[in-house]
N, CA and C of each residue as an Amber inpcrd file, in Angstrom:
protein
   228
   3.5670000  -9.2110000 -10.0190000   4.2620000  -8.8250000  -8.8020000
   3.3230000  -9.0430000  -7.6410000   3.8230000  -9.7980000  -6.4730000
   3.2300000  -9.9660000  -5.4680000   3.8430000  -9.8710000  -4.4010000
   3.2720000  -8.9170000  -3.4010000   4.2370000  -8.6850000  -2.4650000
   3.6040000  -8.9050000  -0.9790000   3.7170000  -9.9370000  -0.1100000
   3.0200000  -9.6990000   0.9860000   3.7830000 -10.1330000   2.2300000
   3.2020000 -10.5670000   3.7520000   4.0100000  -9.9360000   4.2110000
   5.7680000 -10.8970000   4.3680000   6.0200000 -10.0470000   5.1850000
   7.3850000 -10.3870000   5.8650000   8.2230000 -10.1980000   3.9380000
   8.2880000  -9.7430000   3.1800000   8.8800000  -9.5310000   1.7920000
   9.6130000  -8.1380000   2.3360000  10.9470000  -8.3560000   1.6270000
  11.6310000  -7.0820000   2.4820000  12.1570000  -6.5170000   0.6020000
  11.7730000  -5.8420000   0.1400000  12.7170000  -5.3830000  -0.9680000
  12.1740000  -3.7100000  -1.5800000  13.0480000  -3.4160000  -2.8800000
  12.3050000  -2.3980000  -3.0610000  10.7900000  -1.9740000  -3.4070000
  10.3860000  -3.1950000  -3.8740000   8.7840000  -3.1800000  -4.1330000
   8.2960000  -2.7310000  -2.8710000   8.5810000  -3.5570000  -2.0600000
   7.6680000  -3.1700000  -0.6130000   7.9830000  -1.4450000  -0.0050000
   9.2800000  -1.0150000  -0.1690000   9.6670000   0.4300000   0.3800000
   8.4060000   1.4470000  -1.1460000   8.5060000   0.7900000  -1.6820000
   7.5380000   1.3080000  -2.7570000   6.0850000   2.1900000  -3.0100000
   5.6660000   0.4640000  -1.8740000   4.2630000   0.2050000  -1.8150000
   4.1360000   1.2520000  -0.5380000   4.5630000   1.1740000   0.3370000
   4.8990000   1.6340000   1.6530000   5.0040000   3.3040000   1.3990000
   5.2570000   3.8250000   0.6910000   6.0570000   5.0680000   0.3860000
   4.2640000   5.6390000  -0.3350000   3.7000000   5.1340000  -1.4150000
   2.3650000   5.3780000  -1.6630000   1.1240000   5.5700000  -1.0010000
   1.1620000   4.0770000   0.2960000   0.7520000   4.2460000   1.0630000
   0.3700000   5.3900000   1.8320000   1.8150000   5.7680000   2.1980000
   1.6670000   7.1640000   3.2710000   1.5630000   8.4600000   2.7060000
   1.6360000   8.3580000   1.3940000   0.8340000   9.4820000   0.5850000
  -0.5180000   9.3250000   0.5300000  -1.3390000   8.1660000   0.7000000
  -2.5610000   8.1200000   0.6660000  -3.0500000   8.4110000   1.7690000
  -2.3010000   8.4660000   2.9170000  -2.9340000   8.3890000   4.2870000
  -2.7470000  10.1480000   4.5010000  -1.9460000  10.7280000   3.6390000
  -2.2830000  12.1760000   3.8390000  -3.5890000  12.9300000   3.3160000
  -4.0010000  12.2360000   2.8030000  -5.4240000  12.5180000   2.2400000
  -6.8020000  11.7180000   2.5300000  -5.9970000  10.5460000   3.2250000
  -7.4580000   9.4810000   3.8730000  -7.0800000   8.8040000   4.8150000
  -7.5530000   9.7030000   5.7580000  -7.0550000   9.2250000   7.6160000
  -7.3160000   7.4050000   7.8440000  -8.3360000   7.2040000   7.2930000
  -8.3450000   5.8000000   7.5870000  -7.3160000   4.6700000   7.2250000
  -6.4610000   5.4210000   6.8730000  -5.3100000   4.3720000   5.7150000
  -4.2220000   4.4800000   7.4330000  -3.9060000   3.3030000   7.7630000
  -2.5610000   3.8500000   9.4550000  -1.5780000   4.5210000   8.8780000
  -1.0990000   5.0590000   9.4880000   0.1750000   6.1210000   9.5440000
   1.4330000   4.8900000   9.3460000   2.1650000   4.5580000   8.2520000
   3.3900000   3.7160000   8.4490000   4.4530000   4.7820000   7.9380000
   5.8110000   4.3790000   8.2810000   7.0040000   4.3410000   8.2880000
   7.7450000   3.7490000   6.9500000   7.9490000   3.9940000   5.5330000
   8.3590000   2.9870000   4.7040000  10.1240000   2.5510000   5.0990000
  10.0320000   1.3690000   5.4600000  10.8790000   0.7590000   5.5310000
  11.9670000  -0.7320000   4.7510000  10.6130000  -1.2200000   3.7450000
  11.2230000  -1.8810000   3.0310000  10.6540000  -3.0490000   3.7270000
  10.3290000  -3.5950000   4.5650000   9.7220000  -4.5830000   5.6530000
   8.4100000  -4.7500000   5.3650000   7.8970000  -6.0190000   4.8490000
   6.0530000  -6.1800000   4.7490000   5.5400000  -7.3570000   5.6490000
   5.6380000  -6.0210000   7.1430000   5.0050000  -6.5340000   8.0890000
   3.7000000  -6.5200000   8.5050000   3.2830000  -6.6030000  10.5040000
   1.7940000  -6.3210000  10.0530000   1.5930000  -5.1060000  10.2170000
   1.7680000  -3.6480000  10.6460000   1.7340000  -2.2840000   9.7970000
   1.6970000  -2.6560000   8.3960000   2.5680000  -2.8410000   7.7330000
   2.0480000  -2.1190000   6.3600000   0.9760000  -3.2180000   6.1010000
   0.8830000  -4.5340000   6.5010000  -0.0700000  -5.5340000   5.9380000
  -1.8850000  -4.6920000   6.2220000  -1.8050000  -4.0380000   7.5180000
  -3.4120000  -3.2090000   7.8900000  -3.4860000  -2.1690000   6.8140000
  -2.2330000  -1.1130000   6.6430000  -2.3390000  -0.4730000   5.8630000
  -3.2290000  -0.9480000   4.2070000  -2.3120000  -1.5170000   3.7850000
  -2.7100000  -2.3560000   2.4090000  -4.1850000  -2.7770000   2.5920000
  -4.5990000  -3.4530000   3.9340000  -5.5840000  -4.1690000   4.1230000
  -7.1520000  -2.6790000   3.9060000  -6.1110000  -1.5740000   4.4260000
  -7.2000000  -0.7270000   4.3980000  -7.2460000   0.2130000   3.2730000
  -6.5390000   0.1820000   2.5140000  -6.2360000   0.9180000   1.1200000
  -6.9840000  -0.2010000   0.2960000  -7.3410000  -1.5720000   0.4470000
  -7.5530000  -2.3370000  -0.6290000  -9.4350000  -2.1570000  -0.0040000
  -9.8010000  -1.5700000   0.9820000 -11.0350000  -1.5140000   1.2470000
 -11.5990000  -0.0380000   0.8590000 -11.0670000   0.9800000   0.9600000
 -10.6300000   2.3190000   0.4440000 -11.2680000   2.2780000  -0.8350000
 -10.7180000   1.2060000  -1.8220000 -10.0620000   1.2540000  -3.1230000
 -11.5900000   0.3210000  -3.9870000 -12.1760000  -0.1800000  -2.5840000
 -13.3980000  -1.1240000  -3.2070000 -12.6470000  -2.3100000  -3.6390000
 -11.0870000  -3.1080000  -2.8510000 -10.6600000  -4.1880000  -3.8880000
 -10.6220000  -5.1420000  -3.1140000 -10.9070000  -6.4490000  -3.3040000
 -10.6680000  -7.3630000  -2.2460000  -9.7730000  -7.1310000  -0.8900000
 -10.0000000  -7.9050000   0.0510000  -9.3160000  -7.4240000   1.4350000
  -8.2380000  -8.7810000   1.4100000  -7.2050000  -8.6870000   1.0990000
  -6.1490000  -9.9900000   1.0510000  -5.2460000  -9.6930000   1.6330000
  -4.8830000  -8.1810000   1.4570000  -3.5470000  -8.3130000   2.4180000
  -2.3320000  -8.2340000   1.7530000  -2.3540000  -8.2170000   0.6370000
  -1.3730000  -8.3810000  -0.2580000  -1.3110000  -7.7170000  -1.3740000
  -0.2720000  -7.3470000  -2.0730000  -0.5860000  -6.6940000  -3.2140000
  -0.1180000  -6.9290000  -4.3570000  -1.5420000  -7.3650000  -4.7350000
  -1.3710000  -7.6750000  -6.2090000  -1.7610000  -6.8890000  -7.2710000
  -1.6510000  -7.5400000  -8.6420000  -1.4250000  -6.7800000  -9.8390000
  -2.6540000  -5.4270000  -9.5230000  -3.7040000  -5.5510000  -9.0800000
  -5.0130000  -4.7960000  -9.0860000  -4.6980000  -3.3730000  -7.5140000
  -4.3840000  -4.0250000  -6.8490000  -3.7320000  -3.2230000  -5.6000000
  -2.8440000  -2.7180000  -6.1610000  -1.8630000  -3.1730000  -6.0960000
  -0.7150000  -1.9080000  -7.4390000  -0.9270000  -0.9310000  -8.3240000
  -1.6410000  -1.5740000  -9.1340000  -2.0780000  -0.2080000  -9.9670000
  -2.9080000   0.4270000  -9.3120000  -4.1040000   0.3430000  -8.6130000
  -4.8600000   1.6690000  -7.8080000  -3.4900000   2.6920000  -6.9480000
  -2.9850000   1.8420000  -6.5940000  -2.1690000   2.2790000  -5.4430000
  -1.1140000   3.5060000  -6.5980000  -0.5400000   3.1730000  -7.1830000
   0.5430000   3.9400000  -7.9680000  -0.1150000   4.9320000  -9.1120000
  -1.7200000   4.4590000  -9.4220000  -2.1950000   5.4910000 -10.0690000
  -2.4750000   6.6460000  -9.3210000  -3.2030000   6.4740000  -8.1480000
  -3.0060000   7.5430000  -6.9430000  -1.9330000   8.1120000  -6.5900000
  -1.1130000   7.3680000  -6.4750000   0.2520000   8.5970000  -6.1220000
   0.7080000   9.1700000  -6.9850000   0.9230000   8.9850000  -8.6060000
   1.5560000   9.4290000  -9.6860000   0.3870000  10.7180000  -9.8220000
  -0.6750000  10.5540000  -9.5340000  -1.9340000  11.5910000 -10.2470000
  -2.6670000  12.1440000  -9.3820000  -2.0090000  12.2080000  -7.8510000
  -2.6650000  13.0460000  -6.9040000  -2.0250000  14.2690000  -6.5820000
C-alpha cells in the first residue's frame, strides 16, 4: 500500500485520522483535519511523523510508515 499525495480514499482518511492522534501526544507532528485528501498538510504531517519515527523522509506512506503509524495508534 502506497499512498501519497493528491490520493483521495479510505487509506488516506486512515492515515490522516492516526496522524492526529499522534499529534496529541507530539506537538511536532501539524495539527490536520482527516479528510480523505493526500495533500500538502497531510504530506508535512507524514513528512514529520516519518522523522519522529527515525524513517526515511519521502512523504509518502509506505509499507514501513504504516505500520509505525497504526502500531501507535492501536497501542497508545
Amino acid at each position: 500500500m502506497r499512498t501519497s499525495v493528491y490520493d483521495n480514499s479510505q487509506n488516506v482518511f486512515e492515515v490522516q485520522t492516526a496522524l492526529r492522534k499522534l499529534r496529541e501526544t507530539h506537538k511536532i507532528i501539524p495539527l490536520i483535519t482527516p479528510d480523505g485528501v493526500f495533500g500538502p498538510e497531510t504530506t508535512e504531517a507524514v513528512l514529520s511523523a516519518q522523522e519522529f519515527f527515525s524513517l526515511p523522509r519521502t512523504g509518502e506512506v509506505d509499507f514501513d510508515t504504516w505500520e509505525v503509524l497504526f502500531d501507535y495508534y492501536f497501542n497508545s
